[in-house]
Amino acid sequence: MPAIMQNFEFHNPTRVIFGAGQIAALARHVPAHARVLMLYGGGSIKANGTYDEVRAALAGLAHPLLEFAGIEPNPRYETLMRAVQLVQREQVDFLLAVGGGSVVDGTKFVAAAAVYDGDPWDILKTGGKVVQAALPFGAVLTLPATGSEMNSASVISRAATQEKRAFMSPHVYPRFSVLDPAKTLSLPLRQVGNGVVDAFIHTTEQYLTYPANAPVQDRFAEGLLQTLLELGAQVLARPDDVEVRANIMWSATMALNGLIGVGVPQDWATHCVGHELTALFGLDHAQTLAIVLPGILQVRRAAKRDKLLQYAERVWGLREGSEEQRIDAAIASTRAFFEQVGVPTRLSAYGLGAEAIEATVAALEAAGLTGLGERRDITPGDVRRALQLSL
Ligand code: NZQ
Ligand code: ZN
């Protein structure tokens, strides 16, 4: 049967406010009479001036601007529940996330949990199905990577049980997101590389599957991948170039705002496995993806054959040699790119070995994640083989 594009609805309600000086626009987009809570992380926004700009933009609010600080990378349920209590106690009715993906994701959870009647962990346990409302919120993004600034997903970690779970809900799209590329110049290079790799792999999760007669989505995805390859090299050569940062920022947003994923099969196995690696061993999100993806592509090379050949030719310009050689070269080039932008792709680089593979496989089994990928047929055994290729 010929592949066909699937039916879809596409609606993305987030207003993007992009460019230098745009934090000032908060004055127009945060309701002046709302009781506003600003949520942020461990202090980077104070060091790079973002905090002061946000405060200045919101000086005209009718009520004092409240704050919740200390949302950690891979935001924790336990921490966020303290923010939920603050929201309820102070009758907050608008949230403002200022930071990276963890702060935005954490704010999404707080927005949903603050008005949820029941055990808030249900929100993660059901993947968001129980969410029927959420407080409105906006974001000021300081780390391009996750796409959280323009999507309806959130990933939360629970320290007590070493779980990392995602939820999605149309109620948690940000009302707006301010993207000022200059605010990303203070990022450590490790986070810059992480962001490029995360955006790259968001794109492959929606592209490297099987053909679905979706040439628009395919070429948008290939355009993002090629752009990220160029930008990855440029940002290493010119880390102070705000134009490069601007394009990284927009690429990361476009990679996971729903557009390239409409009507096509989606994989997400690399992300599922990666979340377990973060939950068990504390690796950065993108570090886990860089370890997992090359092995998954190898193990799935038959099921992904058509798209791997397309990827090899259109993204990497590989036209010589046999089909098998081109697929091998594309996977090797992908791994080399992650290494080039400073994200190691081997478990050993993080001090992990075969025991980490067994623990990851056991965690996937315990969570019932035994049929992953675009065809829901990636088994724990496949995951083990994939990870063994990245020892
Ligand atoms: O906490 P602060 O002090 O702000 O420091 C942060 C943090 O230590 C720092 N940082 C952020 N902006 C900075 C900065 N440092 C200097 N200058 C700046 N401008 O960077 C560190 C990492 O921040 P974090 O927000 O954790 O990184 P990222 O944006 O990569 O977010 C990762 C989280 O997002 C989830 C991941 O699983 C992980 O929990 N994801 C969310 C997705 C979504 N909502 O759609 C999809 C992704 O696949 C991903 O799973
Ligand atoms: Zn990701």
PDB file of N, CA and C in Angstrom, residues 336-382:
ATOM      1  N   ALA A 336      29.504  11.934  14.973  1.00  0.00           N
ATOM      2  CA  ALA A 336      30.652  12.858  14.958  1.00  0.00           C
ATOM      3  C   ALA A 336      30.207  14.301  15.183  1.00  0.00           C
ATOM      4  N   PHE A 337      29.046  14.652  14.643  1.00  0.00           N
ATOM      5  CA  PHE A 337      28.533  16.014  14.842  1.00  0.00           C
ATOM      6  C   PHE A 337      28.242  16.283  16.323  1.00  0.00           C
ATOM      7  N   PHE A 338      27.609  15.334  16.985  1.00  0.00           N
ATOM      8  CA  PHE A 338      27.318  15.537  18.413  1.00  0.00           C
ATOM      9  C   PHE A 338      28.628  15.719  19.188  1.00  0.00           C
ATOM     10  N   GLU A 339      29.610  14.886  18.871  1.00  0.00           N
ATOM     11  CA  GLU A 339      30.920  15.004  19.541  1.00  0.00           C
ATOM     12  C   GLU A 339      31.531  16.377  19.241  1.00  0.00           C
ATOM     13  N   GLN A 340      31.403  16.820  17.993  1.00  0.00           N
ATOM     14  CA  GLN A 340      31.998  18.096  17.578  1.00  0.00           C
ATOM     15  C   GLN A 340      31.432  19.262  18.385  1.00  0.00           C
ATOM     16  N   VAL A 341      30.125  19.220  18.691  1.00  0.00           N
ATOM     17  CA  VAL A 341      29.546  20.323  19.455  1.00  0.00           C
ATOM     18  C   VAL A 341      29.659  20.091  20.969  1.00  0.00           C
ATOM     19  N   GLY A 342      30.483  19.129  21.347  1.00  0.00           N
ATOM     20  CA  GLY A 342      30.830  18.976  22.760  1.00  0.00           C
ATOM     21  C   GLY A 342      29.886  18.119  23.572  1.00  0.00           C
ATOM     22  N   VAL A 343      29.156  17.236  22.887  1.00  0.00           N
ATOM     23  CA  VAL A 343      28.267  16.331  23.627  1.00  0.00           C
ATOM     24  C   VAL A 343      28.731  14.893  23.376  1.00  0.00           C
ATOM     25  N   PRO A 344      29.465  14.306  24.319  1.00  0.00           N
ATOM     26  CA  PRO A 344      29.989  12.952  24.117  1.00  0.00           C
ATOM     27  C   PRO A 344      28.876  11.931  23.880  1.00  0.00           C
ATOM     28  N   THR A 345      29.151  10.954  23.023  1.00  0.00           N
ATOM     29  CA  THR A 345      28.118  10.002  22.607  1.00  0.00           C
ATOM     30  C   THR A 345      28.331   8.599  23.175  1.00  0.00           C
ATOM     31  N   ARG A 346      29.293   8.462  24.071  1.00  0.00           N
ATOM     32  CA  ARG A 346      29.582   7.129  24.620  1.00  0.00           C
ATOM     33  C   ARG A 346      29.312   7.104  26.119  1.00  0.00           C
ATOM     34  N   LEU A 347      28.708   6.031  26.591  1.00  0.00           N
ATOM     35  CA  LEU A 347      28.448   5.891  28.032  1.00  0.00           C
ATOM     36  C   LEU A 347      29.737   6.036  28.832  1.00  0.00           C
ATOM     37  N   SER A 348      30.824   5.473  28.288  1.00  0.00           N
ATOM     38  CA  SER A 348      32.097   5.504  29.028  1.00  0.00           C
ATOM     39  C   SER A 348      32.570   6.929  29.294  1.00  0.00           C
ATOM     40  N   ALA A 349      32.209   7.856  28.415  1.00  0.00           N
ATOM     41  CA  ALA A 349      32.624   9.254  28.618  1.00  0.00           C
ATOM     42  C   ALA A 349      31.971   9.861  29.858  1.00  0.00           C
ATOM     43  N   TYR A 350      30.881   9.226  30.317  1.00  0.00           N
ATOM     44  CA  TYR A 350      30.193   9.706  31.518  1.00  0.00           C
ATOM     45  C   TYR A 350      30.438   8.763  32.706  1.00  0.00           C
ATOM     46  N   GLY A 351      31.430   7.885  32.545  1.00  0.00           N
ATOM     47  CA  GLY A 351      31.767   6.958  33.628  1.00  0.00           C
ATOM     48  C   GLY A 351      30.764   5.825  33.787  1.00  0.00           C
ATOM     49  N   LEU A 352      30.014   5.527  32.731  1.00  0.00           N
ATOM     50  CA  LEU A 352      29.007   4.459  32.821  1.00  0.00           C
ATOM     51  C   LEU A 352      29.415   3.274  31.950  1.00  0.00           C
ATOM     52  N   GLY A 353      28.934   2.074  32.338  1.00  0.00           N
ATOM     53  CA  GLY A 353      29.281   0.868  31.588  1.00  0.00           C
ATOM     54  C   GLY A 353      28.073  -0.029  31.401  1.00  0.00           C
ATOM     55  N   ALA A 354      28.354  -1.331  31.240  1.00  0.00           N
ATOM     56  CA  ALA A 354      27.293  -2.287  30.904  1.00  0.00           C
ATOM     57  C   ALA A 354      26.193  -2.328  31.964  1.00  0.00           C
ATOM     58  N   GLU A 355      26.569  -2.097  33.228  1.00  0.00           N
ATOM     59  CA  GLU A 355      25.544  -2.149  34.291  1.00  0.00           C
ATOM     60  C   GLU A 355      24.497  -1.044  34.100  1.00  0.00           C
ATOM     61  N   ALA A 356      24.920   0.071  33.538  1.00  0.00           N
ATOM     62  CA  ALA A 356      23.972   1.170  33.280  1.00  0.00           C
ATOM     63  C   ALA A 356      22.955   0.756  32.220  1.00  0.00           C
ATOM     64  N   ILE A 357      23.409  -0.059  31.267  1.00  0.00           N
ATOM     65  CA  ILE A 357      22.492  -0.530  30.222  1.00  0.00           C
ATOM     66  C   ILE A 357      21.416  -1.417  30.847  1.00  0.00           C
ATOM     67  N   GLU A 358      21.860  -2.330  31.700  1.00  0.00           N
ATOM     68  CA  GLU A 358      20.879  -3.238  32.327  1.00  0.00           C
ATOM     69  C   GLU A 358      19.895  -2.457  33.185  1.00  0.00           C
ATOM     70  N   ALA A 359      20.383  -1.477  33.912  1.00  0.00           N
ATOM     71  CA  ALA A 359      19.486  -0.682  34.768  1.00  0.00           C
ATOM     72  C   ALA A 359      18.467   0.085  33.923  1.00  0.00           C
ATOM     73  N   THR A 360      18.908   0.593  32.782  1.00  0.00           N
ATOM     74  CA  THR A 360      18.011   1.348  31.911  1.00  0.00           C
ATOM     75  C   THR A 360      16.938   0.440  31.323  1.00  0.00           C
ATOM     76  N   VAL A 361      17.373  -0.723  30.865  1.00  0.00           N
ATOM     77  CA  VAL A 361      16.419  -1.676  30.295  1.00  0.00           C
ATOM     78  C   VAL A 361      15.403  -2.099  31.357  1.00  0.00           C
ATOM     79  N   ALA A 362      15.880  -2.339  32.582  1.00  0.00           N
ATOM     80  CA  ALA A 362      14.964  -2.747  33.662  1.00  0.00           C
ATOM     81  C   ALA A 362      13.968  -1.626  33.967  1.00  0.00           C
ATOM     82  N   ALA A 363      14.431  -0.381  33.944  1.00  0.00           N
ATOM     83  CA  ALA A 363      13.530   0.744  34.240  1.00  0.00           C
ATOM     84  C   ALA A 363      12.457   0.879  33.154  1.00  0.00           C
ATOM     85  N   LEU A 364      12.843   0.668  31.905  1.00  0.00           N
ATOM     86  CA  LEU A 364      11.858   0.732  30.820  1.00  0.00           C
ATOM     87  C   LEU A 364      10.815  -0.373  30.997  1.00  0.00           C
ATOM     88  N   GLU A 365      11.288  -1.562  31.347  1.00  0.00           N
ATOM     89  CA  GLU A 365      10.354  -2.679  31.530  1.00  0.00           C
ATOM     90  C   GLU A 365       9.408  -2.391  32.687  1.00  0.00           C
ATOM     91  N   ALA A 366       9.973  -1.876  33.791  1.00  0.00           N
ATOM     92  CA  ALA A 366       9.138  -1.597  34.965  1.00  0.00           C
ATOM     93  C   ALA A 366       8.065  -0.566  34.643  1.00  0.00           C
ATOM     94  N   ALA A 367       8.388   0.368  33.742  1.00  0.00           N
ATOM     95  CA  ALA A 367       7.417   1.417  33.390  1.00  0.00           C
ATOM     96  C   ALA A 367       6.482   0.972  32.268  1.00  0.00           C
ATOM     97  N   GLY A 368       6.670  -0.247  31.797  1.00  0.00           N
ATOM     98  CA  GLY A 368       5.804  -0.747  30.718  1.00  0.00           C
ATOM     99  C   GLY A 368       6.151  -0.180  29.355  1.00  0.00           C
ATOM    100  N   LEU A 369       7.350   0.399  29.234  1.00  0.00           N
ATOM    101  CA  LEU A 369       7.747   1.014  27.952  1.00  0.00           C
ATOM    102  C   LEU A 369       8.469  -0.035  27.100  1.00  0.00           C
ATOM    103  N   THR A 370       7.712  -1.030  26.666  1.00  0.00           N
ATOM    104  CA  THR A 370       8.321  -2.184  26.004  1.00  0.00           C
ATOM    105  C   THR A 370       8.041  -2.232  24.503  1.00  0.00           C
ATOM    106  N   GLY A 371       7.334  -1.258  23.992  1.00  0.00           N
ATOM    107  CA  GLY A 371       7.066  -1.203  22.548  1.00  0.00           C
ATOM    108  C   GLY A 371       7.229   0.232  22.067  1.00  0.00           C
ATOM    109  N   LEU A 372       8.455   0.633  21.787  1.00  0.00           N
ATOM    110  CA  LEU A 372       8.753   2.037  21.466  1.00  0.00           C
ATOM    111  C   LEU A 372       8.874   2.242  19.956  1.00  0.00           C
ATOM    112  N   GLY A 373       8.982   3.522  19.582  1.00  0.00           N
ATOM    113  CA  GLY A 373       9.254   3.858  18.189  1.00  0.00           C
ATOM    114  C   GLY A 373       7.993   4.057  17.370  1.00  0.00           C
ATOM    115  N   GLU A 374       8.202   4.437  16.099  1.00  0.00           N
ATOM    116  CA  GLU A 374       7.066   4.790  15.249  1.00  0.00           C
ATOM    117  C   GLU A 374       6.162   3.594  14.957  1.00  0.00           C
ATOM    118  N   ARG A 375       6.697   2.388  15.126  1.00  0.00           N
ATOM    119  CA  ARG A 375       5.842   1.212  14.944  1.00  0.00           C
ATOM    120  C   ARG A 375       5.564   0.491  16.263  1.00  0.00           C
ATOM    121  N   ARG A 376       5.942   1.114  17.362  1.00  0.00           N
ATOM    122  CA  ARG A 376       5.709   0.558  18.712  1.00  0.00           C
ATOM    123  C   ARG A 376       6.263  -0.861  18.851  1.00  0.00           C
ATOM    124  N   ASP A 377       7.375  -1.121  18.188  1.00  0.00           N
ATOM    125  CA  ASP A 377       7.902  -2.484  18.221  1.00  0.00           C
ATOM    126  C   ASP A 377       9.370  -2.547  18.636  1.00  0.00           C
ATOM    127  N   ILE A 378       9.882  -1.455  19.200  1.00  0.00           N
ATOM    128  CA  ILE A 378      11.256  -1.496  19.713  1.00  0.00           C
ATOM    129  C   ILE A 378      11.206  -2.108  21.110  1.00  0.00           C
ATOM    130  N   THR A 379      11.828  -3.263  21.254  1.00  0.00           N
ATOM    131  CA  THR A 379      11.745  -4.026  22.504  1.00  0.00           C
ATOM    132  C   THR A 379      12.889  -3.648  23.430  1.00  0.00           C
ATOM    133  N   PRO A 380      12.788  -4.047  24.701  1.00  0.00           N
ATOM    134  CA  PRO A 380      13.924  -3.822  25.605  1.00  0.00           C
ATOM    135  C   PRO A 380      15.216  -4.450  25.062  1.00  0.00           C
ATOM    136  N   GLY A 381      15.096  -5.573  24.374  1.00  0.00           N
ATOM    137  CA  GLY A 381      16.285  -6.192  23.776  1.00  0.00           C
ATOM    138  C   GLY A 381      16.913  -5.294  22.715  1.00  0.00           C
ATOM    139  N   ASP A 382      16.068  -4.644  21.919  1.00  0.00           N
ATOM    140  CA  ASP A 382      16.588  -3.698  20.915  1.00  0.00           C
ATOM    141  C   ASP A 382      17.308  -2.540  21.604  1.00  0.00           C
TER     142      ASP A 382
END
